[in-house]
Coordinates of C-alpha atoms in Angstrom, one line a residue:
Chain A
M1 CA 19.3 18.6 -7.4
L2 CA 22.6 18.6 -6.3
K3 CA 23.9 20.1 -2.3
R4 CA 26.6 23.5 -3.1
A5 CA 28.8 22.5 -1.0
H6 CA 29.7 18.7 -2.0
F7 CA 32.2 15.9 -1.1
K8 CA 34.9 15.4 -4.3
S9 CA 35.2 11.8 -4.0
K10 CA 35.7 9.4 -7.5
S11 CA 34.7 6.5 -6.0
L12 CA 32.3 6.2 -2.7
P13 CA 29.3 8.0 -3.9
Y14 CA 29.1 4.5 -6.7
L15 CA 29.0 2.1 -3.5
L16 CA 27.0 4.2 -1.5
I17 CA 23.7 3.9 -4.3
A18 CA 25.4 0.1 -5.8
P19 CA 22.7 -1.9 -3.5
Q20 CA 19.6 0.7 -4.8
M21 CA 20.9 0.5 -8.2
L22 CA 21.2 -3.3 -8.2
I23 CA 18.1 -4.5 -6.6
T24 CA 16.3 -1.8 -9.2
L25 CA 18.1 -2.9 -12.1
L26 CA 17.9 -6.3 -11.0
F27 CA 14.1 -6.9 -9.7
F28 CA 12.1 -4.0 -11.0
Y29 CA 13.5 -4.0 -15.1
W30 CA 14.5 -7.4 -15.1
P31 CA 11.4 -8.1 -14.7
A32 CA 10.0 -5.5 -16.7
V33 CA 12.7 -5.8 -20.1
E34 CA 11.3 -9.7 -19.9
A35 CA 6.9 -8.9 -19.7
L36 CA 7.2 -6.6 -22.8
K37 CA 9.3 -8.9 -24.7
Q38 CA 7.3 -12.3 -23.6
A39 CA 4.2 -9.8 -24.1
F40 CA 5.0 -10.6 -27.6
H41 CA 5.8 -14.4 -27.8
L42 CA 3.9 -16.7 -28.1
T43 CA 5.6 -19.3 -25.2
D44 CA 4.5 -22.8 -24.1
P45 CA 4.5 -23.2 -20.9
F46 CA 7.1 -24.8 -19.9
G47 CA 8.7 -21.7 -20.9
I48 CA 10.5 -24.4 -24.0
T49 CA 9.9 -23.0 -26.9
S50 CA 8.9 -19.1 -27.5
L51 CA 7.4 -17.6 -31.3
F52 CA 8.0 -13.9 -31.9
V53 CA 3.7 -13.2 -32.9
G54 CA 4.2 -9.5 -33.4
L55 CA 0.8 -7.6 -31.6
E56 CA -1.2 -11.0 -31.9
N57 CA -1.3 -11.2 -27.5
F58 CA -2.4 -7.8 -27.4
T59 CA -4.8 -8.7 -29.9
A60 CA -6.4 -11.8 -28.4
L61 CA -7.1 -9.5 -25.0
F62 CA -9.3 -7.0 -26.8
E63 CA -11.1 -9.3 -28.6
S64 CA -11.6 -11.3 -25.7
P65 CA -15.1 -10.5 -24.2
E66 CA -13.7 -11.4 -20.6
Y67 CA -10.5 -9.1 -21.1
R68 CA -12.4 -6.4 -22.4
D69 CA -15.7 -7.1 -19.2
S70 CA -12.5 -6.8 -16.7
I71 CA -11.3 -3.7 -18.4
G72 CA -14.7 -2.4 -17.2
R73 CA -15.2 -3.0 -13.9
T74 CA -11.5 -1.9 -12.6
F75 CA -12.3 1.3 -13.8
L76 CA -16.1 0.8 -12.3
F77 CA -14.1 -1.3 -8.5
S78 CA -11.7 2.5 -8.8
T79 CA -14.0 4.5 -9.7
L80 CA -16.5 3.3 -6.9
V81 CA -13.2 2.9 -4.2
C82 CA -12.1 6.4 -4.5
L83 CA -15.4 8.4 -5.1
L84 CA -16.4 7.1 -1.0
S85 CA -12.9 6.4 0.6
L86 CA -12.5 10.7 -0.3
A87 CA -15.7 11.4 0.3
S88 CA -15.7 10.5 4.0
G89 CA -11.6 10.3 4.4
L90 CA -12.8 14.5 3.6
I91 CA -15.9 14.2 5.3
L92 CA -14.5 13.3 8.3
A93 CA -11.8 15.7 8.3
V94 CA -13.5 18.6 8.1
C95 CA -15.5 17.6 10.7
T96 CA -12.6 17.1 12.8
N97 CA -10.4 20.1 11.9
R98 CA -13.9 21.9 13.7
L99 CA -12.6 20.1 16.8
S100 CA -10.3 22.1 19.0
A101 CA -6.6 22.2 18.6
G102 CA -4.2 20.1 20.3
S103 CA -7.6 19.7 22.7
K104 CA -7.7 15.6 23.9
R105 CA -10.6 15.1 22.2
R106 CA -9.7 15.5 18.6
N107 CA -6.9 13.8 19.2
T108 CA -8.8 11.1 21.1
V109 CA -11.2 10.8 17.5
Q110 CA -7.8 10.5 15.3
T111 CA -6.4 7.5 17.3
L112 CA -9.8 5.9 16.5
L113 CA -10.3 7.1 12.7
L114 CA -6.8 6.4 12.6
W115 CA -6.7 2.5 13.6
P116 CA -7.7 1.0 9.1
Y117 CA -4.3 2.5 8.1
A118 CA -2.4 -0.3 9.7
I119 CA -4.4 -3.3 8.7
A120 CA -3.8 -5.8 5.6
P121 CA -6.6 -5.3 3.2
A122 CA -5.9 -9.2 3.3
I123 CA -7.7 -8.8 6.5
A124 CA -9.8 -5.9 5.4
G125 CA -11.2 -8.5 3.3
V126 CA -11.6 -11.2 5.6
L127 CA -13.4 -8.9 8.5
W128 CA -16.4 -7.5 5.6
L129 CA -17.0 -11.0 4.7
F130 CA -17.7 -12.3 7.9
I131 CA -19.8 -8.8 8.0
F132 CA -22.0 -9.4 4.8
H133 CA -22.4 -13.4 5.0
P134 CA -25.3 -14.0 3.7
S135 CA -26.5 -16.1 7.0
Y136 CA -23.9 -15.7 9.5
G137 CA -22.9 -11.9 9.9
A138 CA -24.2 -9.0 11.4
V139 CA -25.2 -6.4 7.7
G140 CA -25.6 -9.9 5.5
H141 CA -28.6 -11.3 7.5
F142 CA -29.8 -8.0 8.3
L143 CA -30.0 -6.7 5.0
N144 CA -31.3 -10.6 3.4
S145 CA -34.5 -10.7 6.9
K146 CA -34.9 -7.7 7.5
L147 CA -35.3 -6.1 4.3
D148 CA -35.6 -9.1 1.5
L149 CA -32.8 -8.2 -0.6
G150 CA -32.4 -11.7 -1.0
W151 CA -28.6 -11.2 -0.5
N152 CA -25.8 -13.1 -1.1
P153 CA -22.0 -12.3 -2.3
I154 CA -21.2 -15.8 -3.5
L155 CA -23.4 -15.9 -5.5
E156 CA -24.4 -13.0 -6.7
G157 CA -22.2 -10.7 -8.6
S158 CA -23.3 -7.0 -7.9
H159 CA -23.0 -8.6 -4.2
A160 CA -19.6 -9.5 -4.6
M161 CA -18.2 -5.9 -6.3
A162 CA -20.7 -4.0 -3.1
L163 CA -18.0 -5.8 -0.4
V164 CA -14.9 -5.6 -2.4
V165 CA -15.7 -2.1 -2.8
I166 CA -16.5 -1.3 1.2
A167 CA -13.7 -3.5 2.2
A168 CA -11.3 -2.2 -0.2
A169 CA -12.7 2.1 0.2
W170 CA -12.8 1.7 4.3
K171 CA -9.4 0.1 5.0
Q172 CA -8.7 3.7 3.0
I173 CA -10.5 6.1 4.7
S174 CA -7.6 6.5 7.1
Y175 CA -5.3 7.2 4.1
N176 CA -7.1 10.7 3.5
F177 CA -8.5 11.4 6.6
V178 CA -4.5 12.0 7.5
F179 CA -4.4 13.9 4.1
F180 CA -7.0 15.6 4.1
L181 CA -6.3 16.5 7.5
G182 CA -2.7 17.9 6.9
G183 CA -4.3 19.9 4.2
L184 CA -7.0 21.3 6.2
Q185 CA -4.6 22.4 8.7
G186 CA -2.7 24.2 6.4
I187 CA -5.3 26.5 5.5
S188 CA -4.8 30.4 7.4
K189 CA -7.5 30.6 9.8
S190 CA -7.3 34.8 8.9
L191 CA -8.2 33.7 5.7
L192 CA -12.0 32.6 7.0
E193 CA -11.4 34.6 9.2
A194 CA -11.9 37.9 7.4
A195 CA -14.3 35.5 5.0
S196 CA -16.7 36.1 7.5
L197 CA -16.6 39.2 8.4
D198 CA -17.7 39.6 4.5
G199 CA -20.4 37.4 6.0
A200 CA -19.8 33.9 4.4
G201 CA -21.1 31.4 6.1
P202 CA -19.5 28.0 7.6
I203 CA -21.0 26.5 4.1
R204 CA -20.2 29.4 1.9
R205 CA -16.7 29.4 3.1
F206 CA -15.8 25.6 2.8
F207 CA -16.8 26.0 -1.1
K208 CA -15.4 29.3 -2.1
I209 CA -12.1 29.1 0.4
V210 CA -11.6 25.2 2.4
L211 CA -12.5 23.1 -1.3
P212 CA -10.2 25.1 -3.6
L213 CA -7.5 25.3 -1.2
L214 CA -7.1 22.1 -0.5
S215 CA -7.6 21.0 -5.0
P216 CA -3.4 19.6 -5.1
T217 CA -3.8 17.5 -2.2
L218 CA -6.9 16.1 -3.6
F219 CA -5.5 15.5 -7.5
F220 CA -3.0 13.9 -5.6
L221 CA -4.9 11.7 -2.7
V222 CA -6.9 11.0 -6.6
S223 CA -3.6 9.2 -8.3
M224 CA -3.4 8.0 -5.1
N225 CA -6.1 6.3 -4.1
L226 CA -5.9 5.4 -8.1
V227 CA -3.2 3.3 -7.5
Y228 CA -4.5 1.7 -4.6
A229 CA -7.3 0.6 -5.5
F230 CA -5.5 -0.5 -9.5
F231 CA -3.6 -2.7 -7.6
D232 CA -3.5 -2.9 -3.4
T233 CA -6.9 -4.4 -3.5
F234 CA -5.5 -7.7 -4.5
G235 CA -5.3 -9.1 -1.0
V236 CA -9.4 -7.8 -0.7
I237 CA -10.7 -9.7 -3.9
H238 CA -8.3 -12.6 -2.8
V239 CA -9.5 -13.5 0.6
T240 CA -13.0 -12.6 -0.6
T241 CA -14.1 -13.7 -3.9
H242 CA -11.3 -14.9 -5.9
G243 CA -12.8 -13.0 -8.9
G244 CA -15.7 -14.9 -8.6
P245 CA -18.4 -15.6 -9.2
G246 CA -17.9 -15.5 -13.0
G247 CA -16.2 -13.0 -12.9
A248 CA -17.6 -10.5 -11.9
T249 CA -14.9 -9.3 -9.7
S250 CA -11.6 -9.8 -11.1
V251 CA -10.2 -6.6 -11.0
L252 CA -6.9 -7.0 -13.7
V253 CA -4.6 -7.1 -11.6
Y254 CA -6.6 -9.9 -10.4
K255 CA -6.6 -11.3 -14.2
A256 CA -3.1 -11.3 -15.3
Y257 CA -2.3 -12.8 -11.5
A258 CA -4.9 -15.6 -12.3
E259 CA -4.2 -15.9 -16.1
G260 CA -0.1 -15.8 -15.4
F261 CA -0.1 -18.4 -12.3
I262 CA -2.9 -20.4 -12.5
G263 CA -3.5 -20.5 -16.3
Q264 CA -0.2 -20.7 -16.9
D265 CA -0.6 -18.6 -20.1
L266 CA 2.6 -16.0 -20.2
G267 CA 2.3 -14.7 -22.7
S268 CA -1.6 -13.5 -22.4
S269 CA -0.4 -12.5 -18.7
A270 CA 2.5 -11.0 -20.1
A271 CA 0.9 -9.1 -22.3
Q272 CA -1.5 -7.9 -19.6
S273 CA 1.4 -6.4 -17.4
A274 CA 2.9 -4.5 -20.5
I275 CA -1.2 -2.8 -20.8
L276 CA -0.6 -2.3 -16.8
M277 CA 2.7 -0.4 -16.9
I278 CA 1.1 1.0 -20.0
L279 CA -1.7 2.7 -17.6
T280 CA 0.3 3.0 -14.4
I281 CA 2.6 5.1 -16.5
A282 CA -0.4 7.7 -17.3
M283 CA -1.2 8.1 -14.2
M284 CA 1.9 9.0 -13.3
A285 CA 2.0 11.7 -15.5
V286 CA -1.0 12.7 -14.5
Q287 CA 0.0 13.2 -11.0
F288 CA 3.4 14.6 -12.4
R289 CA 1.9 17.3 -13.9
V290 CA -0.1 17.7 -10.5
I291 CA 3.2 18.2 -8.4
E292 CA 3.9 20.7 -10.3
K293 CA 0.5 22.9 -9.8
R294 CA 1.4 22.6 -6.0
V295 CA 4.7 24.1 -6.3
Q296 CA 3.1 26.8 -8.7
Y297 CA 0.7 27.2 -6.0
G298 CA 3.2 27.9 -3.9
A299 CA 0.3 26.7 -1.5
K300 CA 2.9 23.7 1.5
Chain B
M1 CA -14.1 28.1 15.0
V2 CA -15.4 32.5 13.5
E3 CA -19.2 32.5 15.2
K4 CA -21.3 30.0 17.3
T5 CA -22.7 28.3 15.5
P6 CA -24.7 25.2 17.4
K7 CA -26.9 23.1 14.9
L8 CA -23.2 22.3 12.9
N9 CA -21.4 21.9 16.2
F10 CA -24.0 18.8 16.9
L11 CA -23.8 17.8 12.5
T12 CA -20.0 17.5 13.3
A13 CA -20.3 15.2 17.1
L14 CA -23.2 13.3 15.2
T15 CA -21.5 12.6 12.3
L16 CA -17.8 11.7 14.3
T17 CA -20.0 9.2 16.6
L18 CA -21.9 7.5 13.5
A19 CA -17.9 7.2 11.2
I20 CA -16.0 6.1 14.4
G21 CA -19.1 3.6 14.9
C22 CA -18.8 2.9 11.3
I23 CA -14.7 2.6 11.2
G24 CA -14.7 0.0 14.4
F25 CA -18.0 -2.2 14.0
P26 CA -15.3 -4.3 11.5
I27 CA -12.4 -4.5 14.5
Y28 CA -15.2 -4.7 16.9
Y29 CA -17.7 -7.5 15.4
A30 CA -14.4 -9.6 15.2
F31 CA -13.6 -9.4 18.4
V32 CA -16.9 -10.5 19.6
A33 CA -16.9 -13.3 17.3
A34 CA -13.4 -14.3 18.7
T35 CA -14.8 -14.5 22.0
L36 CA -18.0 -16.0 21.3
P37 CA -18.4 -20.6 21.6
L38 CA -19.0 -22.0 17.7
D39 CA -22.6 -22.8 18.0
Q40 CA -23.2 -18.4 19.3
V41 CA -21.5 -17.6 16.7
N42 CA -23.3 -18.8 14.4
L43 CA -26.6 -18.1 15.5
S44 CA -28.2 -15.6 13.7
P45 CA -28.3 -12.5 14.7
M46 CA -25.0 -12.7 16.6
P47 CA -25.0 -11.8 20.0
L48 CA -22.9 -8.6 20.1
F49 CA -21.6 -8.6 23.2
P50 CA -18.7 -10.3 23.9
G51 CA -18.8 -13.9 26.1
H52 CA -16.0 -16.6 27.3
D53 CA -13.8 -18.5 25.0
L54 CA -11.6 -15.7 23.7
L55 CA -8.4 -17.5 25.3
A56 CA -9.9 -20.9 23.8
N57 CA -10.7 -19.2 19.9
L58 CA -6.3 -18.0 20.3
T59 CA -5.1 -21.1 21.0
R60 CA -7.3 -22.8 18.1
A61 CA -6.6 -20.2 15.1
W62 CA -3.0 -20.8 16.9
T63 CA -2.5 -24.3 16.4
K64 CA -4.9 -24.7 13.4
A65 CA -2.7 -22.1 11.5
K66 CA 0.3 -23.0 13.2
L67 CA 0.8 -19.3 13.8
G68 CA 3.5 -19.2 15.3
D69 CA 5.5 -20.3 12.6
L70 CA 3.6 -17.5 10.6
L71 CA 4.1 -14.8 12.8
I72 CA 7.5 -15.2 14.0
N73 CA 8.4 -15.0 10.2
S74 CA 6.1 -11.9 9.2
F75 CA 8.7 -10.5 11.9
I76 CA 11.6 -11.3 10.5
V77 CA 10.5 -10.2 7.1
A78 CA 8.6 -7.3 8.5
S79 CA 12.3 -6.0 10.6
L80 CA 14.9 -6.4 7.2
I81 CA 12.8 -5.1 4.7
T82 CA 12.2 -2.1 7.2
V83 CA 15.9 -2.0 7.9
G84 CA 17.1 -2.5 5.3
K85 CA 14.6 0.5 3.2
I86 CA 15.7 2.9 5.8
V87 CA 19.5 1.8 4.8
I88 CA 19.9 2.0 1.0
S89 CA 17.7 4.3 0.9
I90 CA 19.4 6.7 3.2
L91 CA 22.9 5.7 1.6
S92 CA 21.8 6.9 -1.7
A93 CA 19.7 9.4 -1.5
F94 CA 23.1 11.3 0.7
A95 CA 25.1 9.7 -2.2
M96 CA 22.9 12.1 -4.8
T97 CA 22.8 14.9 -2.7
Y98 CA 26.4 14.6 -1.5
F99 CA 28.2 13.4 -4.1
D100 CA 28.9 15.6 -8.0
F101 CA 29.3 11.9 -9.3
R102 CA 28.7 10.5 -13.5
G103 CA 25.2 9.0 -14.1
R104 CA 23.6 10.8 -11.2
T105 CA 20.9 12.6 -13.1
L106 CA 20.7 9.2 -14.9
A107 CA 20.4 7.4 -11.0
F108 CA 17.8 9.2 -9.9
W109 CA 15.1 8.6 -12.5
L110 CA 15.6 5.1 -12.7
I111 CA 14.8 5.4 -9.5
F112 CA 11.8 7.7 -9.4
F113 CA 10.7 5.2 -12.5
T114 CA 11.0 2.8 -10.2
L115 CA 7.6 4.2 -8.6
M116 CA 6.0 3.1 -12.1
L117 CA 6.5 -0.6 -11.8
P118 CA 4.6 -1.9 -8.7
V119 CA 5.1 -5.8 -8.5
E120 CA 1.0 -6.4 -9.4
V121 CA 2.4 -5.1 -12.6
R122 CA 5.3 -7.3 -13.5
I123 CA 3.9 -10.0 -11.4
L124 CA 5.3 -13.4 -13.6
P125 CA 8.5 -12.1 -15.3
T126 CA 9.8 -11.6 -11.6
Y127 CA 8.6 -14.4 -9.9
E128 CA 10.7 -16.0 -12.8
V129 CA 13.5 -13.8 -12.2
M130 CA 13.0 -15.0 -8.9
A131 CA 13.4 -18.1 -8.9
D132 CA 16.6 -18.3 -11.7
V133 CA 17.5 -15.1 -9.5
L134 CA 21.0 -14.6 -11.8
S135 CA 19.4 -15.2 -15.3
P136 CA 20.8 -12.0 -15.9
L137 CA 24.0 -12.8 -15.9
D138 CA 23.1 -16.5 -17.5
S139 CA 21.8 -13.9 -20.4
L140 CA 25.0 -12.7 -20.7
F141 CA 27.6 -15.2 -20.6
R142 CA 25.3 -16.9 -23.4
L143 CA 26.1 -12.9 -25.1
L144 CA 29.8 -14.0 -25.0
G145 CA 29.9 -17.5 -26.2
F146 CA 29.3 -19.5 -23.2
E147 CA 26.4 -21.6 -21.9
I148 CA 25.7 -21.6 -18.9
R149 CA 23.3 -22.0 -16.3
L150 CA 23.8 -20.8 -12.6
G151 CA 20.5 -21.6 -11.3
V152 CA 20.2 -20.3 -8.2
S153 CA 16.7 -19.2 -6.8
L154 CA 14.6 -17.6 -3.9
L155 CA 12.0 -18.8 -4.0
D156 CA 11.5 -20.1 -0.6
T157 CA 13.6 -17.3 1.3
Y158 CA 14.1 -14.9 3.1
T159 CA 15.5 -12.9 1.1
G160 CA 13.3 -13.5 -1.3
L161 CA 10.6 -11.8 0.3
T162 CA 13.0 -8.9 1.7
L163 CA 14.9 -7.9 -1.0
P164 CA 13.0 -7.1 -4.1
L165 CA 10.5 -4.6 -1.7
M166 CA 14.1 -3.2 0.1
A167 CA 14.5 -0.5 -3.1
S168 CA 11.7 2.6 -2.4
A169 CA 11.5 5.5 -4.1
T170 CA 9.7 7.1 -2.2
A171 CA 12.3 6.4 0.8
T172 CA 14.4 7.6 -0.8
F173 CA 13.3 11.1 -1.7
L174 CA 12.0 11.4 1.5
F175 CA 15.5 11.4 2.8
R176 CA 16.8 13.6 -0.2
Q177 CA 14.5 16.4 0.0
F178 CA 15.3 16.9 3.8
F179 CA 18.6 16.8 3.2
L180 CA 18.7 19.7 1.0
T181 CA 17.3 22.3 4.0
I182 CA 20.6 20.8 5.7
P183 CA 22.5 24.3 5.9
D184 CA 25.0 24.2 3.3
E185 CA 27.2 25.3 6.4
L186 CA 27.2 21.9 7.9
Q187 CA 29.7 20.8 5.7
E188 CA 31.6 23.4 5.3
A189 CA 32.2 23.8 8.7
A190 CA 33.0 19.6 8.8
T191 CA 35.3 19.2 5.9
L192 CA 37.0 22.5 7.4
D193 CA 37.8 20.2 10.9
G194 CA 38.8 17.6 8.0
A195 CA 36.1 15.0 8.4
T196 CA 35.8 11.9 5.7
P197 CA 32.5 12.2 4.4
M198 CA 31.2 9.2 5.9
Q199 CA 32.0 10.7 9.3
F200 CA 29.7 13.7 8.8
F201 CA 27.3 11.0 7.4
R202 CA 27.4 9.6 11.5
Q203 CA 28.2 12.1 13.1
I204 CA 26.0 15.5 11.5
V205 CA 23.1 13.3 8.5
L206 CA 22.0 10.8 10.8
P207 CA 21.0 12.3 13.8
L208 CA 19.3 15.4 12.3
S209 CA 17.6 12.9 10.6
R210 CA 16.2 11.1 13.1
T211 CA 12.2 12.1 13.0
N212 CA 12.2 11.0 9.4
I213 CA 13.4 7.5 10.7
A214 CA 11.2 7.3 13.2
A215 CA 8.4 7.9 10.6
L216 CA 9.3 5.3 8.0
I217 CA 10.0 2.8 11.0
V218 CA 6.2 3.1 11.1
I219 CA 5.3 3.2 7.4
T220 CA 7.7 0.0 6.3
F221 CA 7.2 -2.0 9.3
V222 CA 3.1 -1.3 8.1
Y223 CA 4.0 -1.9 4.6
G224 CA 6.3 -5.1 4.9
W225 CA 4.0 -6.9 7.3
N226 CA 0.4 -6.8 4.7
Q227 CA 2.2 -7.6 1.8
F228 CA -0.2 -10.3 1.0
L229 CA 0.5 -10.9 -3.4
W230 CA 4.5 -10.9 -2.8
P231 CA 4.5 -13.9 -0.2
L232 CA 2.3 -15.5 -1.6
L233 CA 4.1 -16.2 -5.1
M234 CA 7.6 -16.5 -3.4
T235 CA 6.4 -18.9 -1.6
T236 CA 5.8 -22.8 -1.9
Q237 CA 6.5 -24.1 1.9
K238 CA 4.0 -24.0 4.5
T239 CA 6.8 -23.6 6.6
M240 CA 7.9 -19.6 4.9
K241 CA 4.5 -18.9 4.9
V242 CA 3.5 -14.8 6.4
A243 CA 1.1 -14.6 8.6
V244 CA -1.4 -12.1 6.2
V245 CA -1.1 -15.2 3.7
G246 CA -1.5 -17.7 6.2
V247 CA -4.9 -16.6 7.9
Q248 CA -7.0 -17.2 4.6
E249 CA -7.2 -21.5 5.8
L250 CA -9.0 -19.8 8.9
I251 CA -12.2 -18.9 6.5
P252 CA -14.6 -21.1 6.5
T253 CA -15.1 -23.0 3.1
S254 CA -18.8 -24.0 2.9
D255 CA -18.3 -28.5 3.9
Q256 CA -16.0 -26.8 6.4
A257 CA -18.3 -26.3 10.2
P258 CA -18.1 -23.1 10.8
E259 CA -16.0 -21.7 12.1
W260 CA -15.8 -18.0 12.4
N261 CA -14.8 -17.0 15.7
V262 CA -11.4 -19.3 15.1
A263 CA -11.4 -17.1 11.9
M264 CA -12.0 -13.5 13.5
A265 CA -9.3 -14.8 16.4
G266 CA -7.3 -15.8 13.8
A267 CA -7.3 -13.0 12.2
L268 CA -6.8 -10.3 15.3
I269 CA -3.9 -12.0 16.3
V270 CA -2.1 -11.0 12.8
M271 CA -3.9 -7.4 12.7
I272 CA -1.8 -6.6 16.1
P273 CA 1.4 -6.0 16.3
P274 CA 0.7 -3.4 13.4
I275 CA -1.9 -1.8 14.8
L276 CA 0.6 -1.1 18.0
V277 CA 2.8 0.2 15.3
V278 CA 0.8 2.3 14.2
L279 CA -0.8 3.9 17.8
A280 CA 2.7 4.3 19.4
M281 CA 4.0 5.8 17.3
Q282 CA 0.7 8.1 16.8
R283 CA 2.5 11.5 16.1
H284 CA 5.6 10.4 13.8
F285 CA 3.8 8.3 11.4
V286 CA 1.0 10.9 10.9
K287 CA 4.1 13.8 10.2
G288 CA 6.5 11.2 8.2
L289 CA 3.3 10.0 6.6
I290 CA 2.6 12.9 4.6
E291 CA 6.3 14.6 3.6
N292 CA 6.5 11.4 2.3
E293 CA 3.7 11.1 -0.2
K294 CA 4.4 15.1 -0.7

């Protein structure tokens, strides 16, 4: 959109937008095009010879059981992270919103729930790795000595998965909390009072009024959380499990990294990048429709 | 709220107390571990009250992981990304809202689509571009029939660590959204008074954007400080590493003494700067975060 009142200048706008465009073209589009090109080629590890192989890299990927497992694991991991961090964020926002606005207590609670936002995923990984360490960590020790679960994320795939899910979800709760609280503050008090006069109790009010009015925020957060779980959790996984044990926590992004940088399989890594791009575009398309919906709702 | 709900109020207080406990526990636990000597941190269970060795552990982490150098790198990288991102975004948003030029719509969509191309998606090719940043020019020369390799590598440079992260669709759209709410009369009055576009930008637009800039400083600083994959790929020399990546070295492996107290001390040092920034600018940041992503 252009402002009605605007300047007339031939060269200035190009000058202003040039830095953004140069960086975008050089570091975003050029590599993306290269990735697509490589995905259809077979390149030796030194990048000297390159052979066009069509869809071979893709078919090889989808035929490999490890890659198919990795797809399944990525969806499991992302779903769990989203569910856990969205549900916690929503519950905390609803509780905080019950405290009287502007009160000291509310501000303190808000501050205390905010700090995981500032912590890097990789650091979150380090903290939880220690807490869940089977012999040295508080929770790990408790699970083994008191509950006798044989807890060992270093050897046991499902335990490692639980560890990375918790670490990744913990880091994201604050983000969801902030947005849900913002959404709750936007709901008009008179609406809730009217419902209460009509005899709706707090729980009924939540499900019949608050939740539907929050749905735009919720949809928005679902796509943001999916993007987070897909991409930003690389640090958590790299620090805690390195994708192991036996590939049990090797999600798609981690696999693309491991195969490209450690395995030096350029074609396969590029094909994996291409698949990830398609996935992101699909997610963003969904999100775009949701944003359109938000505008139609007219709710903020 | 509308009616008196003592039971629900109690439940609210209980949930919040428990949640604050759960959210804060990893940080508290790390803090306690960082204050204990090696023999105590390895007790099972580890004591839950702080000991006296905080300073010793911090010093050990500091020297063992060379945190001094790493923190300086992190500060430089996070600050460069913050300043660069804000400058680049505000200028391009200004161009897109206040000027009518050919390719304006194309520019908008080119920026918009970068949302779909996070670094993680195009790991290897981006790395290759960084290792040979003028390769697009080489290709251009090849098309023109010259065989030239300029061969400029941005690996292990601050430019490589920061430049690709400076272009941001979200920051550009935040400014764009805000500029669209500035009354047209301001621009008309400025033009009547004979102000050039850049004078209008400096004297009207920039002061009005203060709150947005403040919010973006927090969000971008935290983003820059917490980068992991990008600096991991971009740096091969130890001296160019950033703190979030370097702290990994402190995690004890199975063949080392389990110095978790030192690892936690290191983690504390690295997470304190972004926490301070967020807490200090909490109000701006919460507002900015919500507006930013809308």
